[in-house]
């Protein structure tokens, strides 16, 4: 039981090890997939630091304390921003020239502006920002919908279902549709229904593992897909 | 507002459920769309293939018609003129000629006979009368006998007599391919042994041409058939496409092998 608990506590870390292992084995070199490699690596470092700070708080040096307490919210906030930037970049590049490309770039710029406003004037970066997570879900869902719309409209011979990017977008979409409501009601739920809050956190962990598995599959497929094409 | 824990809980559950439903709908729409598109592309591909086959068929048929026309012209017109010329030549009284003219007369007669034979040979070759009257196997046997007579090439034919003509046009295509391949072997392979065999397996006819000279590999065939000089090989490929068959060139220690695989209706289907 304790092992299962530890496994779930560290799920955000070991889940990212799955795509990292696939990257090490398959070494996908495709231009677009390199963006995701960057995300997986940075995400792993951030999640490891956040989980390590929570699990081994006594080992954290005093200068890292916030208000005399260990605070691991900063890596989570950075991770959310990284997720938006890297996944949006990947989707925009993958769908290529598109009728709404300008709008997508504008949306990304608006997101960056709102993040700056939020952390300068509204919330501290050491506070787990539900605004940030909600904005992340909205931006990435719009990106994924654009991807699906683009693939439906596409008249070329590309089979989008077999394209590695389909797995990535399906993973992001699944992750964001579930986490949107979890983070939107993060604080009220933690105060008013702590038992259900724990359940939602477990659901969140499982969803993140699913996203990592789909990313790993995309890395694997990227190698075989481009081999077939060449 | 003061929403209690249960309200928030249901809000989260319903929210996630609705979002998941929307996500699933998008996925299903995408999958259906892709499948539809793929089916359309496949049908277009099929149509293109059909058009290509029709073009090849038209080219092959017109080539065959032209061969017949040339063969008939050679036989009926050129042949008739040559025979008439021979008759005129034979009309010359030999005893009135001196020794020098006699030699010229003999040489002229010999050359005329050679030309008549050659024209007849070409005409028969183009017309494939034997093929029409006696079928593919007999035509191949006759052709092999004719082209290897008086050469160093030792030819063997082992053809499956269970094969009976179903579609005469297909037989012509098969015969033309064999003709082209044997001519190539005679021209380039410098072989001393040649074997042609066929086996009928249900609805499939396997033709195997083997020789111990210098032959082609599959890679060389693929390369040559796209070159201008490889017109014969291109014709072979066109006929293979037309017959929906397969041709494969292989090399081994003993020599080179050409396997031709043609789907045909078996005699029981007739």
Coordinates of C-alpha atoms in Angstrom, one line a residue:
Chain A
X1 CA 0.0 0.0 0.0
X2 CA 2.9 2.3 0.9
X3 CA 4.6 1.4 -2.3
X4 CA 1.5 2.3 -4.3
X5 CA 1.3 5.6 -2.5
X6 CA 5.0 6.4 -3.3
X7 CA 4.4 5.3 -6.9
X8 CA 1.5 7.7 -7.2
X9 CA 3.3 10.5 -5.4
X10 CA 6.2 10.2 -7.8
X11 CA 4.0 9.6 -10.9
X12 CA 4.7 13.0 -12.4
X13 CA 8.4 12.1 -12.4
X14 CA 8.5 8.5 -13.6
X15 CA 5.8 9.2 -16.1
X16 CA 8.1 11.5 -18.0
X17 CA 10.8 8.8 -17.9
X18 CA 8.7 6.7 -20.3
X19 CA 9.1 9.2 -23.3
X20 CA 12.7 9.8 -22.2
X21 CA 13.6 6.1 -22.4
X22 CA 11.9 5.9 -25.8
X23 CA 13.9 9.0 -27.0
X24 CA 17.1 7.3 -25.8
X25 CA 16.3 4.1 -27.6
X26 CA 14.7 5.4 -30.8
X27 CA 16.6 8.8 -31.0
X28 CA 13.9 10.4 -33.2
X29 CA 15.6 13.2 -35.3
X30 CA 12.6 14.7 -37.0
X31 CA 12.6 18.5 -36.8
X32 CA 9.2 18.9 -35.2
X33 CA 9.6 16.1 -32.7
X34 CA 12.7 17.9 -31.3
X35 CA 10.4 20.5 -29.7
X36 CA 8.7 17.7 -27.7
X37 CA 12.1 16.3 -26.7
X38 CA 12.9 19.7 -25.2
X39 CA 9.5 19.7 -23.3
X40 CA 10.0 16.2 -21.9
X41 CA 13.5 17.0 -20.7
X42 CA 12.6 20.4 -19.1
X43 CA 9.3 18.9 -17.7
X44 CA 11.2 16.1 -16.1
X45 CA 13.6 18.4 -14.3
X46 CA 10.8 20.7 -13.1
X47 CA 8.6 17.8 -11.9
X48 CA 11.5 16.1 -10.2
X49 CA 12.4 19.3 -8.3
X50 CA 8.8 19.9 -7.3
X51 CA 8.3 16.3 -6.1
X52 CA 11.7 16.2 -4.4
X53 CA 10.9 19.5 -2.5
X54 CA 7.6 18.0 -1.3
X55 CA 8.9 14.5 -0.4
X56 CA 12.3 15.6 1.1
X57 CA 11.6 19.1 2.4
X58 CA 14.1 18.7 5.1
X59 CA 16.9 18.5 2.5
X60 CA 15.8 21.8 0.8
X61 CA 18.3 24.6 1.6
X62 CA 16.9 27.4 3.8
X63 CA 17.5 30.1 1.1
X64 CA 14.9 28.4 -1.1
X65 CA 12.2 28.8 1.6
X66 CA 9.2 31.1 0.9
X67 CA 7.6 32.7 4.0
X68 CA 9.6 30.2 6.1
X69 CA 8.2 27.2 4.3
X70 CA 9.2 24.9 1.5
X71 CA 7.2 25.9 -1.6
X72 CA 7.1 23.8 -4.8
X73 CA 4.5 25.9 -6.6
X74 CA 7.0 27.8 -8.7
X75 CA 8.2 24.7 -10.7
X76 CA 4.5 23.7 -11.3
X77 CA 3.7 27.2 -12.6
X78 CA 6.8 27.2 -14.8
X79 CA 5.9 23.7 -16.1
X80 CA 2.4 25.0 -17.1
X81 CA 4.0 27.8 -19.1
X82 CA 6.5 25.5 -20.7
X83 CA 3.7 23.1 -21.6
X84 CA 1.8 25.8 -23.4
X85 CA 4.8 27.2 -25.2
X86 CA 6.3 23.9 -26.4
X87 CA 3.0 22.2 -27.3
X88 CA 1.7 25.3 -29.1
X89 CA 4.9 25.7 -31.0
X90 CA 4.8 22.0 -32.0
X91 CA 1.1 22.2 -33.1
X92 CA 1.6 25.5 -35.1
X93 CA 4.6 24.0 -36.9
X94 CA 2.9 20.7 -37.6
X95 CA -0.3 22.1 -39.1
X96 CA 1.8 24.5 -41.2
X97 CA 0.3 27.3 -43.3
X98 CA -3.3 27.4 -42.2
X99 CA -6.2 29.9 -42.5
X100 CA -6.2 30.5 -38.7
X101 CA -2.4 30.4 -38.1
X102 CA -2.4 34.1 -37.4
X103 CA -5.1 33.8 -34.8
X104 CA -3.3 30.9 -33.1
X105 CA -0.1 33.1 -32.8
X106 CA -2.2 36.0 -31.5
X107 CA -3.7 33.7 -28.9
X108 CA -0.3 32.6 -27.8
X109 CA 0.8 36.2 -27.6
X110 CA -2.3 37.1 -25.5
X111 CA -1.5 34.1 -23.2
X112 CA 2.0 35.4 -22.7
X113 CA 0.7 38.9 -21.9
X114 CA -1.9 37.6 -19.5
X115 CA 0.7 35.4 -17.7
X116 CA 3.0 38.5 -17.2
X117 CA 0.1 40.6 -16.0
X118 CA -1.0 37.8 -13.6
X119 CA 2.4 37.3 -12.0
X120 CA 3.3 41.0 -11.9
X121 CA 0.0 42.5 -10.6
X122 CA -2.4 39.7 -9.5
X123 CA -0.7 36.5 -8.1
X124 CA 2.7 35.6 -6.7
X125 CA 4.7 33.0 -8.8
X126 CA 4.9 31.0 -5.6
X127 CA 1.2 30.6 -5.5
X128 CA -0.3 27.7 -7.5
X129 CA -2.2 29.7 -10.1
X130 CA -5.5 28.3 -11.1
X131 CA -5.8 31.2 -13.6
X132 CA -2.7 30.0 -15.3
X133 CA -3.9 26.4 -15.5
X134 CA -7.3 27.4 -16.8
X135 CA -5.6 29.6 -19.4
X136 CA -3.3 26.8 -20.3
X137 CA -6.3 24.5 -20.9
X138 CA -8.1 27.0 -23.1
X139 CA -5.0 27.8 -25.2
X140 CA -4.0 24.2 -25.7
X141 CA -7.6 23.0 -26.4
X142 CA -7.9 25.7 -29.1
X143 CA -4.6 24.6 -30.6
X144 CA -5.7 20.9 -30.6
X145 CA -9.1 21.8 -32.1
X146 CA -7.3 23.7 -34.8
X147 CA -5.2 20.7 -35.5
X148 CA -8.2 18.4 -35.8
X149 CA -10.0 21.0 -38.0
X150 CA -6.9 21.3 -40.2
X151 CA -6.6 17.5 -40.6
X152 CA -10.3 17.3 -41.5
X153 CA -9.9 20.1 -44.1
X154 CA -6.6 18.7 -45.5
X155 CA -6.8 17.5 -49.1
X156 CA -3.3 16.1 -49.3
X157 CA -2.6 12.4 -49.1
X158 CA -1.5 12.6 -45.5
X159 CA -3.2 10.0 -43.3
X160 CA -3.4 12.1 -40.1
X161 CA -4.5 9.1 -38.0
X162 CA -1.2 7.5 -38.7
X163 CA 0.8 10.7 -38.1
X164 CA 2.7 10.9 -34.8
X165 CA 1.3 14.3 -34.2
X166 CA -2.2 12.8 -33.9
X167 CA -1.1 10.9 -30.8
X168 CA 0.5 14.1 -29.4
X169 CA -2.7 16.2 -29.9
X170 CA -5.0 13.4 -28.7
X171 CA -2.9 13.2 -25.5
X172 CA -2.8 16.9 -25.0
X173 CA -6.6 17.2 -25.6
X174 CA -7.4 14.3 -23.2
X175 CA -5.1 15.9 -20.5
X176 CA -6.5 19.3 -20.9
X177 CA -10.2 18.4 -21.0
X178 CA -9.8 16.6 -17.7
X179 CA -7.5 19.0 -15.9
X180 CA -9.4 22.1 -16.9
X181 CA -12.2 21.5 -14.4
X182 CA -9.9 20.0 -11.8
X183 CA -7.7 23.2 -11.6
X184 CA -10.6 25.5 -12.1
X185 CA -12.0 24.3 -8.8
X186 CA -8.7 23.5 -7.2
X187 CA -8.9 25.7 -4.1
X188 CA -12.7 25.5 -3.4
X189 CA -12.6 21.7 -3.8
X190 CA -9.6 21.3 -1.5
X191 CA -11.4 23.3 1.2
X192 CA -14.9 22.0 0.9
X193 CA -14.5 18.3 -0.2
X194 CA -10.9 17.2 0.7
X195 CA -11.8 13.5 0.1
X196 CA -12.9 14.2 -3.5
X197 CA -10.0 16.6 -4.0
X198 CA -7.6 13.7 -3.3
X199 CA -9.5 11.6 -5.9
X200 CA -9.3 14.4 -8.5
X201 CA -5.5 14.6 -7.9
X202 CA -5.2 10.9 -8.5
X203 CA -7.2 11.3 -11.7
X204 CA -4.9 14.2 -12.6
X205 CA -1.8 11.9 -12.0
X206 CA -3.3 9.1 -14.2
X207 CA -4.1 11.6 -16.9
X208 CA -0.6 12.9 -16.9
X209 CA 0.8 9.3 -17.1
X210 CA -1.5 8.8 -20.1
X211 CA -0.2 11.9 -21.8
X212 CA 3.4 10.7 -21.3
X213 CA 2.5 7.3 -22.7
X214 CA 1.0 8.9 -25.8
X215 CA 4.1 11.1 -26.1
X216 CA 6.3 8.1 -25.9
X217 CA 4.2 6.3 -28.6
X218 CA 4.5 9.4 -30.8
X219 CA 8.3 9.3 -30.4
X220 CA 8.3 5.7 -31.3
X221 CA 5.9 6.2 -34.3
X222 CA 7.9 9.2 -35.5
X223 CA 10.9 6.9 -36.1
X224 CA 8.9 4.3 -38.0
X225 CA 6.7 6.8 -39.8
X226 CA 9.6 8.7 -41.3
X227 CA 11.5 5.5 -42.1
X228 CA 8.4 4.4 -44.1
X229 CA 8.2 7.8 -45.8
X230 CA 11.9 7.7 -46.9
Chain B
X1 CA -22.9 32.4 -3.7
X2 CA -21.7 29.8 -1.2
X3 CA -21.7 26.7 -3.3
X4 CA -21.1 23.6 -1.1
X5 CA -18.7 20.8 -1.6
X6 CA -21.3 18.5 -3.3
X7 CA -22.2 21.2 -5.8
X8 CA -18.6 21.7 -6.7
X9 CA -18.0 18.0 -6.9
X10 CA -20.9 17.5 -9.4
X11 CA -19.8 20.5 -11.3
X12 CA -16.3 19.0 -11.8
X13 CA -17.7 15.6 -12.7
X14 CA -20.3 17.0 -15.2
X15 CA -17.7 19.4 -16.6
X16 CA -15.2 16.6 -17.2
X17 CA -17.9 14.4 -18.6
X18 CA -19.1 17.0 -21.1
X19 CA -15.5 17.9 -22.1
X20 CA -14.7 14.2 -22.6
X21 CA -17.8 13.8 -24.7
X22 CA -16.9 16.7 -26.9
X23 CA -13.3 15.4 -27.2
X24 CA -14.6 11.9 -28.2
X25 CA -17.0 13.4 -30.8
X26 CA -14.1 15.3 -32.4
X27 CA -12.0 12.1 -32.5
X28 CA -14.9 10.1 -34.0
X29 CA -15.5 12.8 -36.6
X30 CA -11.9 12.9 -37.5
X31 CA -11.6 9.1 -37.8
X32 CA -14.7 9.0 -40.0
X33 CA -13.4 11.8 -42.1
X34 CA -10.0 10.2 -42.6
X35 CA -11.5 6.9 -43.5
X36 CA -13.8 8.5 -46.1
X37 CA -10.9 10.4 -47.5
X38 CA -8.8 7.3 -47.7
X39 CA -11.6 5.4 -49.4
X40 CA -11.9 8.2 -52.0
X41 CA -8.2 8.2 -52.6
X42 CA -8.1 4.5 -53.0
X43 CA -11.0 4.6 -55.6
X44 CA -9.2 7.4 -57.5
X45 CA -6.0 5.3 -57.4
X46 CA -8.0 2.3 -58.8
X47 CA -9.5 4.5 -61.5
X48 CA -6.0 5.8 -62.5
X49 CA -4.7 2.3 -62.6
X50 CA -7.7 1.2 -64.8
X51 CA -7.0 4.1 -67.2
X52 CA -3.4 3.2 -67.4
X53 CA -4.3 -0.4 -68.2
X54 CA -6.7 0.7 -70.8
X55 CA -4.0 2.9 -72.4
X56 CA -1.5 0.0 -72.3
X57 CA -4.1 -2.4 -73.8
X58 CA -4.8 0.1 -76.6
X59 CA -1.1 0.5 -77.3
X60 CA -0.5 -3.3 -77.3
X61 CA -3.6 -4.0 -79.5
X62 CA -2.7 -1.3 -82.0
X63 CA 0.9 -2.7 -82.1
X64 CA -0.5 -6.1 -82.8
X65 CA -2.9 -4.8 -85.5
X66 CA 0.0 -3.0 -87.1
X67 CA 2.1 -6.2 -87.0
X68 CA -0.7 -8.0 -88.8
X69 CA -1.0 -5.3 -91.4
X70 CA 2.7 -5.3 -92.1
X71 CA 2.8 -9.1 -92.2
X72 CA -0.1 -9.2 -94.7
X73 CA 1.5 -6.5 -96.9
X74 CA 4.8 -8.4 -96.9
X75 CA 3.1 -11.7 -97.7
X76 CA 0.5 -10.5 -100.2
X77 CA 2.3 -7.7 -101.9
X78 CA 6.1 -7.9 -101.5
X79 CA 5.9 -11.7 -101.5
X80 CA 3.9 -11.7 -104.7
X81 CA 6.2 -9.2 -106.4
X82 CA 9.2 -11.3 -105.4
X83 CA 7.6 -14.5 -106.7
X84 CA 6.8 -12.7 -109.9
X85 CA 10.4 -11.5 -110.1
X86 CA 11.6 -15.0 -109.6
X87 CA 9.3 -16.3 -112.4
X88 CA 10.7 -13.7 -114.7
X89 CA 14.2 -14.6 -113.7
X90 CA 13.6 -18.3 -114.3
X91 CA 12.3 -17.3 -117.8
X92 CA 15.8 -16.5 -118.9
X93 CA 17.3 -19.3 -121.0
X94 CA 20.4 -20.4 -119.2
X95 CA 22.0 -21.9 -122.2
X96 CA 22.1 -18.6 -124.1
X97 CA 24.3 -17.0 -121.3
X98 CA 28.0 -17.0 -121.3
X99 CA 30.0 -18.1 -118.2
X100 CA 30.1 -14.7 -116.6
X101 CA 26.4 -14.0 -117.0
X102 CA 25.6 -17.6 -115.8
X103 CA 27.4 -16.8 -112.6
X104 CA 25.5 -13.6 -112.2
X105 CA 22.2 -15.4 -113.0
X106 CA 22.9 -18.1 -110.3
X107 CA 23.8 -15.4 -107.8
X108 CA 20.7 -13.4 -108.5
X109 CA 18.5 -16.5 -108.2
X110 CA 20.1 -17.4 -104.9
X111 CA 19.7 -13.9 -103.5
X112 CA 16.1 -13.8 -104.6
X113 CA 15.4 -17.1 -103.0
X114 CA 17.0 -15.9 -99.8
X115 CA 14.9 -12.7 -99.8
X116 CA 11.7 -14.7 -100.4
X117 CA 12.5 -16.9 -97.5
X118 CA 13.3 -13.9 -95.3
X119 CA 10.2 -12.1 -96.2
X120 CA 8.1 -15.2 -95.5
X121 CA 9.9 -15.7 -92.2
X122 CA 9.3 -12.1 -91.1
X123 CA 5.7 -12.2 -92.2
X124 CA 5.0 -15.5 -90.3
X125 CA 6.8 -14.1 -87.3
X126 CA 4.7 -11.0 -87.3
X127 CA 1.4 -12.7 -88.0
X128 CA 1.7 -15.6 -85.5
X129 CA -0.4 -18.0 -87.6
X130 CA 0.8 -21.0 -85.6
X131 CA -0.2 -19.4 -82.4
X132 CA -3.8 -19.0 -83.7
X133 CA -4.0 -22.4 -85.2
X134 CA -2.1 -24.6 -82.8
X135 CA -2.0 -22.6 -79.5
X136 CA 0.7 -21.0 -77.3
X137 CA 2.8 -24.1 -76.6
X138 CA 3.2 -25.1 -80.2
X139 CA 4.0 -21.6 -81.2
X140 CA 6.7 -21.3 -78.6
X141 CA 8.2 -24.7 -79.6
X142 CA 8.2 -23.7 -83.2
X143 CA 9.7 -20.3 -82.5
X144 CA 12.5 -21.8 -80.3
X145 CA 13.2 -24.5 -82.9
X146 CA 13.4 -21.9 -85.7
X147 CA 15.6 -19.4 -83.9
X148 CA 18.1 -21.9 -82.4
X149 CA 18.5 -24.0 -85.5
X150 CA 22.1 -23.9 -86.6
X151 CA 23.3 -22.0 -83.5
X152 CA 25.5 -23.1 -80.6
X153 CA 22.5 -22.7 -78.3
X154 CA 21.1 -26.0 -77.1
X155 CA 17.4 -25.4 -76.4
X156 CA 15.0 -27.5 -74.5
X157 CA 11.2 -26.9 -74.2
X158 CA 9.2 -28.5 -71.4
X159 CA 5.7 -26.9 -71.7
X160 CA 2.7 -28.0 -69.8
X161 CA 0.2 -29.3 -72.3
X162 CA -2.7 -29.0 -69.8
X163 CA -2.7 -25.3 -70.7
X164 CA -5.4 -24.5 -73.3
X165 CA -6.1 -21.2 -74.8
X166 CA -8.9 -19.3 -73.1
X167 CA -8.2 -15.7 -74.3
X168 CA -6.3 -15.6 -77.6
X169 CA -5.3 -12.0 -76.9
X170 CA -3.6 -13.1 -73.7
X171 CA -1.8 -15.8 -75.6
X172 CA -0.5 -13.3 -78.1
X173 CA 0.9 -11.2 -75.3
X174 CA 2.6 -14.2 -73.6
X175 CA 4.0 -15.3 -77.0
X176 CA 5.4 -11.8 -77.7
X177 CA 7.0 -11.7 -74.3
X178 CA 8.7 -15.0 -74.9
X179 CA 9.8 -13.9 -78.3
X180 CA 11.3 -10.8 -77.0
X181 CA 13.1 -12.5 -74.1
X182 CA 14.5 -15.3 -76.4
X183 CA 15.7 -12.7 -78.9
X184 CA 17.4 -10.9 -76.1
X185 CA 19.1 -14.1 -74.9
X186 CA 20.3 -14.8 -78.4
X187 CA 21.5 -11.3 -78.9
X188 CA 23.3 -10.6 -75.6
X189 CA 23.6 -13.6 -73.3
X190 CA 26.1 -15.8 -75.3
X191 CA 24.5 -18.8 -73.7
X192 CA 25.0 -22.4 -74.7
X193 CA 22.1 -23.9 -72.7
X194 CA 18.5 -22.7 -72.8
X195 CA 15.4 -24.2 -71.2
X196 CA 11.9 -23.0 -71.3
X197 CA 9.3 -24.6 -69.2
X198 CA 5.7 -23.9 -68.1
X199 CA 3.5 -25.2 -65.4
X200 CA -0.2 -24.7 -65.0
X201 CA -1.3 -24.5 -61.4
X202 CA -5.1 -24.0 -61.3
X203 CA -5.7 -20.6 -62.5
X204 CA -2.0 -19.6 -62.8
X205 CA 0.5 -20.2 -65.5
X206 CA 4.2 -20.2 -64.5
X207 CA 6.7 -19.7 -67.3
X208 CA 10.4 -20.2 -66.6
X209 CA 13.2 -19.3 -69.0
X210 CA 16.6 -20.4 -67.9
X211 CA 20.0 -19.9 -69.7
X212 CA 23.6 -20.2 -68.7
X213 CA 24.8 -17.0 -70.3
X214 CA 25.0 -13.4 -69.1
X215 CA 21.6 -12.3 -68.1
X216 CA 19.7 -9.6 -66.3
X217 CA 19.0 -9.2 -62.6
X218 CA 15.8 -7.7 -61.3
X219 CA 17.6 -4.4 -60.5
X220 CA 19.0 -4.2 -64.0
X221 CA 15.6 -4.9 -65.5
X222 CA 14.0 -2.2 -63.4
X223 CA 16.7 0.2 -64.5
X224 CA 16.7 -0.7 -68.2
X225 CA 13.0 -0.6 -68.8
X226 CA 12.9 3.1 -68.2
X227 CA 15.7 3.8 -70.7
X228 CA 15.1 4.6 -74.3
X229 CA 17.1 1.6 -75.5
X230 CA 15.1 -0.7 -73.3
X231 CA 12.0 -0.6 -75.6
X232 CA 11.7 -4.3 -75.7
X233 CA 11.8 -4.6 -71.9
X234 CA 9.2 -1.8 -71.6
X235 CA 6.9 -3.7 -73.9
X236 CA 7.4 -6.8 -71.8
X237 CA 6.5 -4.8 -68.7
X238 CA 3.4 -3.3 -70.4
X239 CA 2.2 -6.8 -71.4
X240 CA 2.8 -8.0 -67.8
X241 CA 0.7 -5.1 -66.5
X242 CA -2.0 -5.9 -69.1
X243 CA -2.1 -9.6 -68.1
X244 CA -2.0 -8.6 -64.4
X245 CA 1.0 -10.9 -64.0
X246 CA 4.5 -10.7 -62.5
X247 CA 8.0 -11.1 -63.9
X248 CA 11.1 -11.7 -61.9
X249 CA 14.7 -12.0 -62.9
X250 CA 17.1 -14.0 -60.8
X251 CA 20.6 -15.2 -61.0
X252 CA 22.3 -18.2 -59.5
X253 CA 25.5 -20.2 -59.8
X254 CA 24.2 -22.2 -62.8
X255 CA 22.8 -19.3 -64.7
X256 CA 20.0 -16.8 -65.0
X257 CA 16.3 -17.4 -64.6
X258 CA 13.2 -15.4 -65.7
X259 CA 10.0 -16.3 -63.9
X260 CA 6.8 -15.2 -65.5
X261 CA 3.6 -15.6 -63.5
X262 CA 0.3 -15.1 -65.4
X263 CA -3.2 -15.5 -63.9
X264 CA -5.3 -17.4 -66.4
X265 CA -8.7 -19.1 -66.4
X266 CA -8.2 -22.8 -66.0
X267 CA -9.7 -25.2 -68.6
X268 CA -12.4 -26.3 -66.0
X269 CA -13.7 -22.7 -66.0
X270 CA -14.5 -22.8 -69.6

